[in-house]
Amino acid sequence: MLDFFRQLFSSNSIRTTSFFTLYQNIVRWRNAKVYPYPYNLPEAISMPESFWKDVIKIYRLTDADGMERAMSVWYADGDLVTTPPTRGDEKSVTTRDSISVKYSPHPTRNGYYRKEVFVNQKLTKRIDVFHEKAPKKVGISYLFNMHTHPKYSMDDGTTLYSFFSAQDIRSLISSQAIMTGLVTDKLWLLMRTSETPNSVPFNDGESLTVETLKDNMKLGVYCADFNGKVIKQ
């Protein structure tokens, strides 16, 4: 019981960055074409309820059929947009999502525009915007991708989840994204830093660990229980 309260106090005392602030920083770093310095990484991140619903959704889909799922997270002109889950196979999944935002004169309200957000050519959001608040240029930024790994059984009947693979790390580096996510029975996030190399020294099938990714790739590694605080490891 004493250990529980120590952990609870320690978790609550960590300086926490909101997801809203994090994605604003990601957009700023992306626009500047830079990666954050290691000391600029947050110690912990608090995620909104809507984000956790998406995480738990793809976890349950994979848990039900053993197939990987993936979804992308975008910043679309002030809105945080997540794409519908993409179904892969037992070992991989690839996303090809697109986001667009359209402003057009409102058909019935003078002085207003109608803002429409499309995900994979499908209308997902429509709101009215006063003409003075309509941007001259629409800003859309890809933030990161999340994918699942299905559980597997050991000879003794226990179930485990695989960690990030060498291909996952190569995908992060080649995409030039700042962040990527993995959903097992927990949420794992990786954040690329200014010290992360452009080459990946891992072979397919090689077992990676938190320490390997921190020491060899200079990545920020984060982990959270579902609906909990995402804490830097």
PDB file of N, CA, C and O in Angstrom, residues 26-103:
ATOM      1  N   ILE A  26       4.385  20.447 -31.897  1.00  0.00           N
ATOM      2  CA  ILE A  26       4.726  19.616 -33.051  1.00  0.00           C
ATOM      3  C   ILE A  26       4.519  20.385 -34.344  1.00  0.00           C
ATOM      4  O   ILE A  26       5.360  20.348 -35.250  1.00  0.00           O
ATOM      5  N   VAL A  27       3.410  21.110 -34.437  1.00  0.00           N
ATOM      6  CA  VAL A  27       3.144  21.924 -35.633  1.00  0.00           C
ATOM      7  C   VAL A  27       4.229  22.983 -35.796  1.00  0.00           C
ATOM      8  O   VAL A  27       4.743  23.206 -36.901  1.00  0.00           O
ATOM      9  N   ARG A  28       4.618  23.606 -34.697  1.00  0.00           N
ATOM     10  CA  ARG A  28       5.662  24.642 -34.759  1.00  0.00           C
ATOM     11  C   ARG A  28       6.989  24.047 -35.201  1.00  0.00           C
ATOM     12  O   ARG A  28       7.689  24.609 -36.053  1.00  0.00           O
ATOM     13  N   TRP A  29       7.363  22.894 -34.640  1.00  0.00           N
ATOM     14  CA  TRP A  29       8.616  22.243 -35.034  1.00  0.00           C
ATOM     15  C   TRP A  29       8.573  21.809 -36.495  1.00  0.00           C
ATOM     16  O   TRP A  29       9.551  21.969 -37.220  1.00  0.00           O
ATOM     17  N   ARG A  30       7.439  21.274 -36.912  1.00  0.00           N
ATOM     18  CA  ARG A  30       7.318  20.827 -38.306  1.00  0.00           C
ATOM     19  C   ARG A  30       7.441  22.001 -39.268  1.00  0.00           C
ATOM     20  O   ARG A  30       8.119  21.916 -40.292  1.00  0.00           O
ATOM     21  N   ASN A  31       6.770  23.106 -38.951  1.00  0.00           N
ATOM     22  CA  ASN A  31       6.828  24.275 -39.828  1.00  0.00           C
ATOM     23  C   ASN A  31       8.237  24.846 -39.910  1.00  0.00           C
ATOM     24  O   ASN A  31       8.647  25.380 -40.952  1.00  0.00           O
ATOM     25  N   ALA A  32       8.979  24.734 -38.816  1.00  0.00           N
ATOM     26  CA  ALA A  32      10.364  25.224 -38.790  1.00  0.00           C
ATOM     27  C   ALA A  32      11.351  24.193 -39.331  1.00  0.00           C
ATOM     28  O   ALA A  32      12.537  24.490 -39.462  1.00  0.00           O
ATOM     29  N   LYS A  33      10.850  22.982 -39.620  1.00  0.00           N
ATOM     30  CA  LYS A  33      11.677  21.879 -40.142  1.00  0.00           C
ATOM     31  C   LYS A  33      12.829  21.546 -39.197  1.00  0.00           C
ATOM     32  O   LYS A  33      13.977  21.368 -39.612  1.00  0.00           O
ATOM     33  N   VAL A  34      12.491  21.466 -37.914  1.00  0.00           N
ATOM     34  CA  VAL A  34      13.476  21.091 -36.901  1.00  0.00           C
ATOM     35  C   VAL A  34      12.868  20.017 -36.006  1.00  0.00           C
ATOM     36  O   VAL A  34      11.657  19.794 -35.998  1.00  0.00           O
ATOM     37  N   TYR A  35      13.751  19.354 -35.249  1.00  0.00           N
ATOM     38  CA  TYR A  35      13.308  18.393 -34.244  1.00  0.00           C
ATOM     39  C   TYR A  35      13.641  18.952 -32.863  1.00  0.00           C
ATOM     40  O   TYR A  35      14.610  19.705 -32.700  1.00  0.00           O
ATOM     41  N   PRO A  36      12.860  18.609 -31.860  1.00  0.00           N
ATOM     42  CA  PRO A  36      13.091  19.197 -30.531  1.00  0.00           C
ATOM     43  C   PRO A  36      14.405  18.727 -29.913  1.00  0.00           C
ATOM     44  O   PRO A  36      14.836  17.576 -30.132  1.00  0.00           O
ATOM     45  N   TYR A  37      15.033  19.596 -29.142  1.00  0.00           N
ATOM     46  CA  TYR A  37      16.182  19.188 -28.352  1.00  0.00           C
ATOM     47  C   TYR A  37      15.706  18.226 -27.261  1.00  0.00           C
ATOM     48  O   TYR A  37      14.568  18.342 -26.776  1.00  0.00           O
ATOM     49  N   PRO A  38      16.529  17.277 -26.859  1.00  0.00           N
ATOM     50  CA  PRO A  38      16.098  16.318 -25.828  1.00  0.00           C
ATOM     51  C   PRO A  38      15.564  16.994 -24.568  1.00  0.00           C
ATOM     52  O   PRO A  38      14.600  16.514 -23.961  1.00  0.00           O
ATOM     53  N   TYR A  39      16.176  18.111 -24.165  1.00  0.00           N
ATOM     54  CA  TYR A  39      15.730  18.763 -22.936  1.00  0.00           C
ATOM     55  C   TYR A  39      14.407  19.503 -23.108  1.00  0.00           C
ATOM     56  O   TYR A  39      13.820  19.967 -22.122  1.00  0.00           O
ATOM     57  N   ASN A  40      13.912  19.615 -24.357  1.00  0.00           N
ATOM     58  CA  ASN A  40      12.612  20.241 -24.588  1.00  0.00           C
ATOM     59  C   ASN A  40      11.455  19.249 -24.590  1.00  0.00           C
ATOM     60  O   ASN A  40      10.295  19.643 -24.699  1.00  0.00           O
ATOM     61  N   LEU A  41      11.779  17.965 -24.467  1.00  0.00           N
ATOM     62  CA  LEU A  41      10.714  16.966 -24.439  1.00  0.00           C
ATOM     63  C   LEU A  41       9.945  17.054 -23.120  1.00  0.00           C
ATOM     64  O   LEU A  41      10.546  17.247 -22.059  1.00  0.00           O
ATOM     65  N   PRO A  42       8.637  16.900 -23.168  1.00  0.00           N
ATOM     66  CA  PRO A  42       7.858  16.949 -21.921  1.00  0.00           C
ATOM     67  C   PRO A  42       8.149  15.743 -21.038  1.00  0.00           C
ATOM     68  O   PRO A  42       8.499  14.664 -21.528  1.00  0.00           O
ATOM     69  N   GLU A  43       7.999  15.928 -19.735  1.00  0.00           N
ATOM     70  CA  GLU A  43       8.184  14.825 -18.798  1.00  0.00           C
ATOM     71  C   GLU A  43       6.976  13.891 -18.814  1.00  0.00           C
ATOM     72  O   GLU A  43       7.106  12.681 -18.623  1.00  0.00           O
ATOM     73  N   ALA A  44       5.810  14.471 -19.042  1.00  0.00           N
ATOM     74  CA  ALA A  44       4.584  13.686 -19.093  1.00  0.00           C
ATOM     75  C   ALA A  44       3.567  14.431 -19.957  1.00  0.00           C
ATOM     76  O   ALA A  44       3.663  15.648 -20.146  1.00  0.00           O
ATOM     77  N   ILE A  45       2.605  13.687 -20.487  1.00  0.00           N
ATOM     78  CA  ILE A  45       1.597  14.259 -21.385  1.00  0.00           C
ATOM     79  C   ILE A  45       0.222  13.800 -20.918  1.00  0.00           C
ATOM     80  O   ILE A  45       0.016  12.614 -20.639  1.00  0.00           O
ATOM     81  N   SER A  46      -0.701  14.734 -20.840  1.00  0.00           N
ATOM     82  CA  SER A  46      -2.086  14.375 -20.529  1.00  0.00           C
ATOM     83  C   SER A  46      -2.891  14.370 -21.825  1.00  0.00           C
ATOM     84  O   SER A  46      -2.857  15.323 -22.603  1.00  0.00           O
ATOM     85  N   MET A  47      -3.590  13.273 -22.075  1.00  0.00           N
ATOM     86  CA  MET A  47      -4.353  13.089 -23.301  1.00  0.00           C
ATOM     87  C   MET A  47      -5.845  13.335 -23.054  1.00  0.00           C
ATOM     88  O   MET A  47      -6.373  12.946 -22.005  1.00  0.00           O
ATOM     89  N   PRO A  48      -6.547  13.913 -24.030  1.00  0.00           N
ATOM     90  CA  PRO A  48      -7.989  14.139 -23.858  1.00  0.00           C
ATOM     91  C   PRO A  48      -8.763  12.832 -23.952  1.00  0.00           C
ATOM     92  O   PRO A  48      -8.291  11.822 -24.494  1.00  0.00           O
ATOM     93  N   GLU A  49      -9.971  12.857 -23.442  1.00  0.00           N
ATOM     94  CA  GLU A  49     -10.822  11.666 -23.438  1.00  0.00           C
ATOM     95  C   GLU A  49     -11.079  11.153 -24.850  1.00  0.00           C
ATOM     96  O   GLU A  49     -11.110   9.937 -25.083  1.00  0.00           O
ATOM     97  N   SER A  50     -11.266  12.063 -25.805  1.00  0.00           N
ATOM     98  CA  SER A  50     -11.541  11.657 -27.185  1.00  0.00           C
ATOM     99  C   SER A  50     -10.372  10.861 -27.777  1.00  0.00           C
ATOM    100  O   SER A  50     -10.574   9.922 -28.555  1.00  0.00           O
ATOM    101  N   PHE A  51      -9.147  11.249 -27.425  1.00  0.00           N
ATOM    102  CA  PHE A  51      -7.967  10.533 -27.910  1.00  0.00           C
ATOM    103  C   PHE A  51      -7.951   9.113 -27.356  1.00  0.00           C
ATOM    104  O   PHE A  51      -7.687   8.147 -28.086  1.00  0.00           O
ATOM    105  N   TRP A  52      -8.222   8.981 -26.064  1.00  0.00           N
ATOM    106  CA  TRP A  52      -8.217   7.655 -25.459  1.00  0.00           C
ATOM    107  C   TRP A  52      -9.294   6.760 -26.056  1.00  0.00           C
ATOM    108  O   TRP A  52      -9.104   5.539 -26.181  1.00  0.00           O
ATOM    109  N   LYS A  53     -10.410   7.325 -26.439  1.00  0.00           N
ATOM    110  CA  LYS A  53     -11.456   6.525 -27.085  1.00  0.00           C
ATOM    111  C   LYS A  53     -10.947   5.928 -28.386  1.00  0.00           C
ATOM    112  O   LYS A  53     -11.234   4.765 -28.709  1.00  0.00           O
ATOM    113  N   ASP A  54     -10.169   6.709 -29.145  1.00  0.00           N
ATOM    114  CA  ASP A  54      -9.596   6.209 -30.398  1.00  0.00           C
ATOM    115  C   ASP A  54      -8.565   5.115 -30.129  1.00  0.00           C
ATOM    116  O   ASP A  54      -8.502   4.111 -30.846  1.00  0.00           O
ATOM    117  N   VAL A  55      -7.734   5.321 -29.109  1.00  0.00           N
ATOM    118  CA  VAL A  55      -6.716   4.331 -28.759  1.00  0.00           C
ATOM    119  C   VAL A  55      -7.367   3.009 -28.361  1.00  0.00           C
ATOM    120  O   VAL A  55      -6.995   1.924 -28.836  1.00  0.00           O
ATOM    121  N   ILE A  56      -8.348   3.086 -27.485  1.00  0.00           N
ATOM    122  CA  ILE A  56      -9.012   1.877 -26.996  1.00  0.00           C
ATOM    123  C   ILE A  56      -9.792   1.197 -28.117  1.00  0.00           C
ATOM    124  O   ILE A  56      -9.876  -0.038 -28.168  1.00  0.00           O
ATOM    125  N   LYS A  57     -10.310   1.978 -29.046  1.00  0.00           N
ATOM    126  CA  LYS A  57     -11.047   1.400 -30.171  1.00  0.00           C
ATOM    127  C   LYS A  57     -10.153   0.507 -31.022  1.00  0.00           C
ATOM    128  O   LYS A  57     -10.515  -0.640 -31.326  1.00  0.00           O
ATOM    129  N   ILE A  58      -8.960   1.018 -31.406  1.00  0.00           N
ATOM    130  CA  ILE A  58      -8.100   0.182 -32.252  1.00  0.00           C
ATOM    131  C   ILE A  58      -7.501  -0.982 -31.461  1.00  0.00           C
ATOM    132  O   ILE A  58      -7.231  -2.046 -32.018  1.00  0.00           O
ATOM    133  N   TYR A  59      -7.315  -0.796 -30.153  1.00  0.00           N
ATOM    134  CA  TYR A  59      -6.854  -1.913 -29.320  1.00  0.00           C
ATOM    135  C   TYR A  59      -7.884  -3.040 -29.339  1.00  0.00           C
ATOM    136  O   TYR A  59      -7.530  -4.218 -29.531  1.00  0.00           O
ATOM    137  N   ARG A  60      -9.141  -2.712 -29.152  1.00  0.00           N
ATOM    138  CA  ARG A  60     -10.189  -3.734 -29.094  1.00  0.00           C
ATOM    139  C   ARG A  60     -10.389  -4.419 -30.444  1.00  0.00           C
ATOM    140  O   ARG A  60     -10.639  -5.632 -30.494  1.00  0.00           O
ATOM    141  N   LEU A  61     -10.260  -3.660 -31.530  1.00  0.00           N
ATOM    142  CA  LEU A  61     -10.388  -4.267 -32.848  1.00  0.00           C
ATOM    143  C   LEU A  61      -9.297  -5.310 -33.085  1.00  0.00           C
ATOM    144  O   LEU A  61      -9.564  -6.415 -33.578  1.00  0.00           O
ATOM    145  N   THR A  62      -8.066  -4.952 -32.730  1.00  0.00           N
ATOM    146  CA  THR A  62      -6.956  -5.894 -32.897  1.00  0.00           C
ATOM    147  C   THR A  62      -7.072  -7.061 -31.932  1.00  0.00           C
ATOM    148  O   THR A  62      -6.794  -8.212 -32.290  1.00  0.00           O
ATOM    149  N   ASP A  63      -7.492  -6.796 -30.711  1.00  0.00           N
ATOM    150  CA  ASP A  63      -7.636  -7.853 -29.719  1.00  0.00           C
ATOM    151  C   ASP A  63      -8.684  -8.874 -30.158  1.00  0.00           C
ATOM    152  O   ASP A  63      -8.580 -10.057 -29.826  1.00  0.00           O
ATOM    153  N   ALA A  64      -9.676  -8.424 -30.941  1.00  0.00           N
ATOM    154  CA  ALA A  64     -10.760  -9.309 -31.355  1.00  0.00           C
ATOM    155  C   ALA A  64     -10.360 -10.250 -32.488  1.00  0.00           C
ATOM    156  O   ALA A  64     -10.789 -11.405 -32.526  1.00  0.00           O
ATOM    157  N   ASP A  65      -9.524  -9.759 -33.441  1.00  0.00           N
ATOM    158  CA  ASP A  65      -9.219 -10.603 -34.610  1.00  0.00           C
ATOM    159  C   ASP A  65      -7.735 -10.843 -34.854  1.00  0.00           C
ATOM    160  O   ASP A  65      -7.364 -11.565 -35.786  1.00  0.00           O
ATOM    161  N   GLY A  66      -6.858 -10.234 -34.049  1.00  0.00           N
ATOM    162  CA  GLY A  66      -5.426 -10.468 -34.205  1.00  0.00           C
ATOM    163  C   GLY A  66      -4.787  -9.742 -35.364  1.00  0.00           C
ATOM    164  O   GLY A  66      -3.628 -10.015 -35.693  1.00  0.00           O
ATOM    165  N   MET A  67      -5.494  -8.799 -35.978  1.00  0.00           N
ATOM    166  CA  MET A  67      -4.960  -8.048 -37.111  1.00  0.00           C
ATOM    167  C   MET A  67      -4.539  -6.648 -36.665  1.00  0.00           C
ATOM    168  O   MET A  67      -5.249  -5.999 -35.892  1.00  0.00           O
ATOM    169  N   GLU A  68      -3.394  -6.186 -37.176  1.00  0.00           N
ATOM    170  CA  GLU A  68      -2.931  -4.848 -36.825  1.00  0.00           C
ATOM    171  C   GLU A  68      -3.884  -3.783 -37.357  1.00  0.00           C
ATOM    172  O   GLU A  68      -4.518  -3.952 -38.401  1.00  0.00           O
ATOM    173  N   ARG A  69      -3.974  -2.700 -36.623  1.00  0.00           N
ATOM    174  CA  ARG A  69      -4.743  -1.529 -37.050  1.00  0.00           C
ATOM    175  C   ARG A  69      -3.839  -0.306 -36.972  1.00  0.00           C
ATOM    176  O   ARG A  69      -2.859  -0.286 -36.225  1.00  0.00           O
ATOM    177  N   ALA A  70      -4.189   0.730 -37.718  1.00  0.00           N
ATOM    178  CA  ALA A  70      -3.433   1.987 -37.656  1.00  0.00           C
ATOM    179  C   ALA A  70      -4.382   3.149 -37.890  1.00  0.00           C
ATOM    180  O   ALA A  70      -5.429   3.007 -38.548  1.00  0.00           O
ATOM    181  N   MET A  71      -4.021   4.284 -37.349  1.00  0.00           N
ATOM    182  CA  MET A  71      -4.756   5.523 -37.610  1.00  0.00           C
ATOM    183  C   MET A  71      -3.776   6.685 -37.537  1.00  0.00           C
ATOM    184  O   MET A  71      -2.734   6.612 -36.873  1.00  0.00           O
ATOM    185  N   SER A  72      -4.102   7.747 -38.250  1.00  0.00           N
ATOM    186  CA  SER A  72      -3.239   8.922 -38.307  1.00  0.00           C
ATOM    187  C   SER A  72      -3.871  10.070 -37.540  1.00  0.00           C
ATOM    188  O   SER A  72      -5.097  10.180 -37.449  1.00  0.00           O
ATOM    189  N   VAL A  73      -3.021  10.916 -36.990  1.00  0.00           N
ATOM    190  CA  VAL A  73      -3.463  12.101 -36.256  1.00  0.00           C
ATOM    191  C   VAL A  73      -2.944  13.330 -36.997  1.00  0.00           C
ATOM    192  O   VAL A  73      -1.749  13.424 -37.288  1.00  0.00           O
ATOM    193  N   TRP A  74      -3.852  14.252 -37.305  1.00  0.00           N
ATOM    194  CA  TRP A  74      -3.532  15.440 -38.099  1.00  0.00           C
ATOM    195  C   TRP A  74      -3.979  16.704 -37.375  1.00  0.00           C
ATOM    196  O   TRP A  74      -4.911  16.684 -36.561  1.00  0.00           O
ATOM    197  N   TYR A  75      -3.294  17.798 -37.698  1.00  0.00           N
ATOM    198  CA  TYR A  75      -3.738  19.135 -37.313  1.00  0.00           C
ATOM    199  C   TYR A  75      -4.293  19.786 -38.575  1.00  0.00           C
ATOM    200  O   TYR A  75      -3.573  19.966 -39.552  1.00  0.00           O
ATOM    201  N   ALA A  76      -5.597  20.086 -38.561  1.00  0.00           N
ATOM    202  CA  ALA A  76      -6.251  20.625 -39.751  1.00  0.00           C
ATOM    203  C   ALA A  76      -6.893  21.957 -39.430  1.00  0.00           C
ATOM    204  O   ALA A  76      -8.038  22.027 -38.977  1.00  0.00           O
ATOM    205  N   ASP A  77      -6.115  23.022 -39.619  1.00  0.00           N
ATOM    206  CA  ASP A  77      -6.613  24.381 -39.466  1.00  0.00           C
ATOM    207  C   ASP A  77      -7.338  24.590 -38.129  1.00  0.00           C
ATOM    208  O   ASP A  77      -8.484  25.013 -38.080  1.00  0.00           O
ATOM    209  N   GLY A  78      -6.641  24.251 -37.053  1.00  0.00           N
ATOM    210  CA  GLY A  78      -7.196  24.468 -35.721  1.00  0.00           C
ATOM    211  C   GLY A  78      -7.884  23.273 -35.117  1.00  0.00           C
ATOM    212  O   GLY A  78      -8.217  23.278 -33.927  1.00  0.00           O
ATOM    213  N   ASP A  79      -8.130  22.229 -35.902  1.00  0.00           N
ATOM    214  CA  ASP A  79      -8.803  21.029 -35.403  1.00  0.00           C
ATOM    215  C   ASP A  79      -7.827  19.863 -35.321  1.00  0.00           C
ATOM    216  O   ASP A  79      -6.984  19.685 -36.202  1.00  0.00           O
ATOM    217  N   LEU A  80      -7.967  19.062 -34.271  1.00  0.00           N
ATOM    218  CA  LEU A  80      -7.224  17.817 -34.168  1.00  0.00           C
ATOM    219  C   LEU A  80      -8.088  16.725 -34.780  1.00  0.00           C
ATOM    220  O   LEU A  80      -9.205  16.473 -34.333  1.00  0.00           O
ATOM    221  N   VAL A  81      -7.585  16.082 -35.832  1.00  0.00           N
ATOM    222  CA  VAL A  81      -8.380  15.127 -36.603  1.00  0.00           C
ATOM    223  C   VAL A  81      -7.711  13.755 -36.560  1.00  0.00           C
ATOM    224  O   VAL A  81      -6.512  13.628 -36.836  1.00  0.00           O
ATOM    225  N   THR A  82      -8.469  12.736 -36.200  1.00  0.00           N
ATOM    226  CA  THR A  82      -7.982  11.356 -36.274  1.00  0.00           C
ATOM    227  C   THR A  82      -8.716  10.639 -37.392  1.00  0.00           C
ATOM    228  O   THR A  82      -9.915  10.842 -37.593  1.00  0.00           O
ATOM    229  N   THR A  83      -8.008   9.804 -38.113  1.00  0.00           N
ATOM    230  CA  THR A  83      -8.591   9.101 -39.245  1.00  0.00           C
ATOM    231  C   THR A  83      -9.225   7.787 -38.787  1.00  0.00           C
ATOM    232  O   THR A  83      -8.873   7.249 -37.733  1.00  0.00           O
ATOM    233  N   PRO A  84     -10.156   7.240 -39.568  1.00  0.00           N
ATOM    234  CA  PRO A  84     -10.739   5.934 -39.221  1.00  0.00           C
ATOM    235  C   PRO A  84      -9.659   4.856 -39.210  1.00  0.00           C
ATOM    236  O   PRO A  84      -8.664   4.947 -39.932  1.00  0.00           O
ATOM    237  N   PRO A  85      -9.835   3.807 -38.395  1.00  0.00           N
ATOM    238  CA  PRO A  85      -8.822   2.739 -38.336  1.00  0.00           C
ATOM    239  C   PRO A  85      -8.662   2.031 -39.683  1.00  0.00           C
ATOM    240  O   PRO A  85      -9.638   1.747 -40.368  1.00  0.00           O
ATOM    241  N   THR A  86      -7.411   1.780 -40.041  1.00  0.00           N
ATOM    242  CA  THR A  86      -7.082   0.981 -41.218  1.00  0.00           C
ATOM    243  C   THR A  86      -6.702  -0.424 -40.750  1.00  0.00           C
ATOM    244  O   THR A  86      -5.885  -0.569 -39.842  1.00  0.00           O
ATOM    245  N   ARG A  87      -7.277  -1.439 -41.366  1.00  0.00           N
ATOM    246  CA  ARG A  87      -7.006  -2.826 -40.987  1.00  0.00           C
ATOM    247  C   ARG A  87      -5.871  -3.386 -41.832  1.00  0.00           C
ATOM    248  O   ARG A  87      -5.859  -3.254 -43.055  1.00  0.00           O
ATOM    249  N   GLY A  88      -4.898  -3.989 -41.172  1.00  0.00           N
ATOM    250  CA  GLY A  88      -3.804  -4.635 -41.874  1.00  0.00           C
ATOM    251  C   GLY A  88      -3.894  -6.140 -41.739  1.00  0.00           C
ATOM    252  O   GLY A  88      -4.988  -6.706 -41.669  1.00  0.00           O
ATOM    253  N   ASP A  89      -2.742  -6.801 -41.663  1.00  0.00           N
ATOM    254  CA  ASP A  89      -2.726  -8.237 -41.431  1.00  0.00           C
ATOM    255  C   ASP A  89      -2.099  -8.515 -40.071  1.00  0.00           C
ATOM    256  O   ASP A  89      -2.021  -7.622 -39.229  1.00  0.00           O
ATOM    257  N   GLU A  90      -1.613  -9.743 -39.858  1.00  0.00           N
ATOM    258  CA  GLU A  90      -1.093 -10.103 -38.549  1.00  0.00           C
ATOM    259  C   GLU A  90       0.259  -9.461 -38.239  1.00  0.00           C
ATOM    260  O   GLU A  90       0.681  -9.422 -37.083  1.00  0.00           O
ATOM    261  N   LYS A  91       0.960  -8.956 -39.262  1.00  0.00           N
ATOM    262  CA  LYS A  91       2.321  -8.462 -39.048  1.00  0.00           C
ATOM    263  C   LYS A  91       2.547  -7.024 -39.486  1.00  0.00           C
ATOM    264  O   LYS A  91       3.590  -6.449 -39.162  1.00  0.00           O
ATOM    265  N   SER A  92       1.638  -6.442 -40.229  1.00  0.00           N
ATOM    266  CA  SER A  92       1.884  -5.080 -40.707  1.00  0.00           C
ATOM    267  C   SER A  92       0.586  -4.393 -41.076  1.00  0.00           C
ATOM    268  O   SER A  92      -0.454  -5.039 -41.269  1.00  0.00           O
ATOM    269  N   VAL A  93       0.672  -3.067 -41.176  1.00  0.00           N
ATOM    270  CA  VAL A  93      -0.461  -2.260 -41.621  1.00  0.00           C
ATOM    271  C   VAL A  93       0.092  -0.978 -42.228  1.00  0.00           C
ATOM    272  O   VAL A  93       1.099  -0.429 -41.759  1.00  0.00           O
ATOM    273  N   THR A  94      -0.546  -0.510 -43.285  1.00  0.00           N
ATOM    274  CA  THR A  94      -0.113   0.709 -43.973  1.00  0.00           C
ATOM    275  C   THR A  94      -1.297   1.655 -44.112  1.00  0.00           C
ATOM    276  O   THR A  94      -2.407   1.234 -44.480  1.00  0.00           O
ATOM    277  N   THR A  95      -1.075   2.916 -43.802  1.00  0.00           N
ATOM    278  CA  THR A  95      -2.136   3.912 -43.942  1.00  0.00           C
ATOM    279  C   THR A  95      -1.857   4.815 -45.136  1.00  0.00           C
ATOM    280  O   THR A  95      -0.706   5.119 -45.438  1.00  0.00           O
ATOM    281  N   ARG A  96      -2.932   5.212 -45.796  1.00  0.00           N
ATOM    282  CA  ARG A  96      -2.840   6.168 -46.906  1.00  0.00           C
ATOM    283  C   ARG A  96      -3.968   7.196 -46.751  1.00  0.00           C
ATOM    284  O   ARG A  96      -4.850   7.314 -47.598  1.00  0.00           O
ATOM    285  N   ASP A  97      -3.910   7.912 -45.652  1.00  0.00           N
ATOM    286  CA  ASP A  97      -4.978   8.847 -45.326  1.00  0.00           C
ATOM    287  C   ASP A  97      -4.725  10.222 -45.935  1.00  0.00           C
ATOM    288  O   ASP A  97      -3.587  10.620 -46.166  1.00  0.00           O
ATOM    289  N   SER A  98      -5.808  10.932 -46.171  1.00  0.00           N
ATOM    290  CA  SER A  98      -5.713  12.308 -46.676  1.00  0.00           C
ATOM    291  C   SER A  98      -6.701  13.183 -45.915  1.00  0.00           C
ATOM    292  O   SER A  98      -7.789  12.738 -45.532  1.00  0.00           O
ATOM    293  N   ILE A  99      -6.293  14.428 -45.685  1.00  0.00           N
ATOM    294  CA  ILE A  99      -7.116  15.408 -44.981  1.00  0.00           C
ATOM    295  C   ILE A  99      -7.211  16.666 -45.832  1.00  0.00           C
ATOM    296  O   ILE A  99      -6.213  17.101 -46.427  1.00  0.00           O
ATOM    297  N   SER A 100      -8.392  17.246 -45.905  1.00  0.00           N
ATOM    298  CA  SER A 100      -8.539  18.519 -46.602  1.00  0.00           C
ATOM    299  C   SER A 100      -9.570  19.375 -45.866  1.00  0.00           C
ATOM    300  O   SER A 100     -10.461  18.856 -45.186  1.00  0.00           O
ATOM    301  N   VAL A 101      -9.407  20.690 -45.999  1.00  0.00           N
ATOM    302  CA  VAL A 101     -10.328  21.649 -45.383  1.00  0.00           C
ATOM    303  C   VAL A 101     -10.777  22.636 -46.450  1.00  0.00           C
ATOM    304  O   VAL A 101      -9.948  23.163 -47.204  1.00  0.00           O
ATOM    305  N   LYS A 102     -12.059  22.879 -46.492  1.00  0.00           N
ATOM    306  CA  LYS A 102     -12.626  23.766 -47.511  1.00  0.00           C
ATOM    307  C   LYS A 102     -13.464  24.851 -46.850  1.00  0.00           C
ATOM    308  O   LYS A 102     -14.275  24.576 -45.973  1.00  0.00           O
ATOM    309  N   TYR A 103     -13.224  26.105 -47.262  1.00  0.00           N
ATOM    310  CA  TYR A 103     -14.058  27.230 -46.846  1.00  0.00           C
ATOM    311  C   TYR A 103     -14.843  27.723 -48.063  1.00  0.00           C
ATOM    312  O   TYR A 103     -14.277  27.930 -49.133  1.00  0.00           O
TER     313      TYR A 103
END
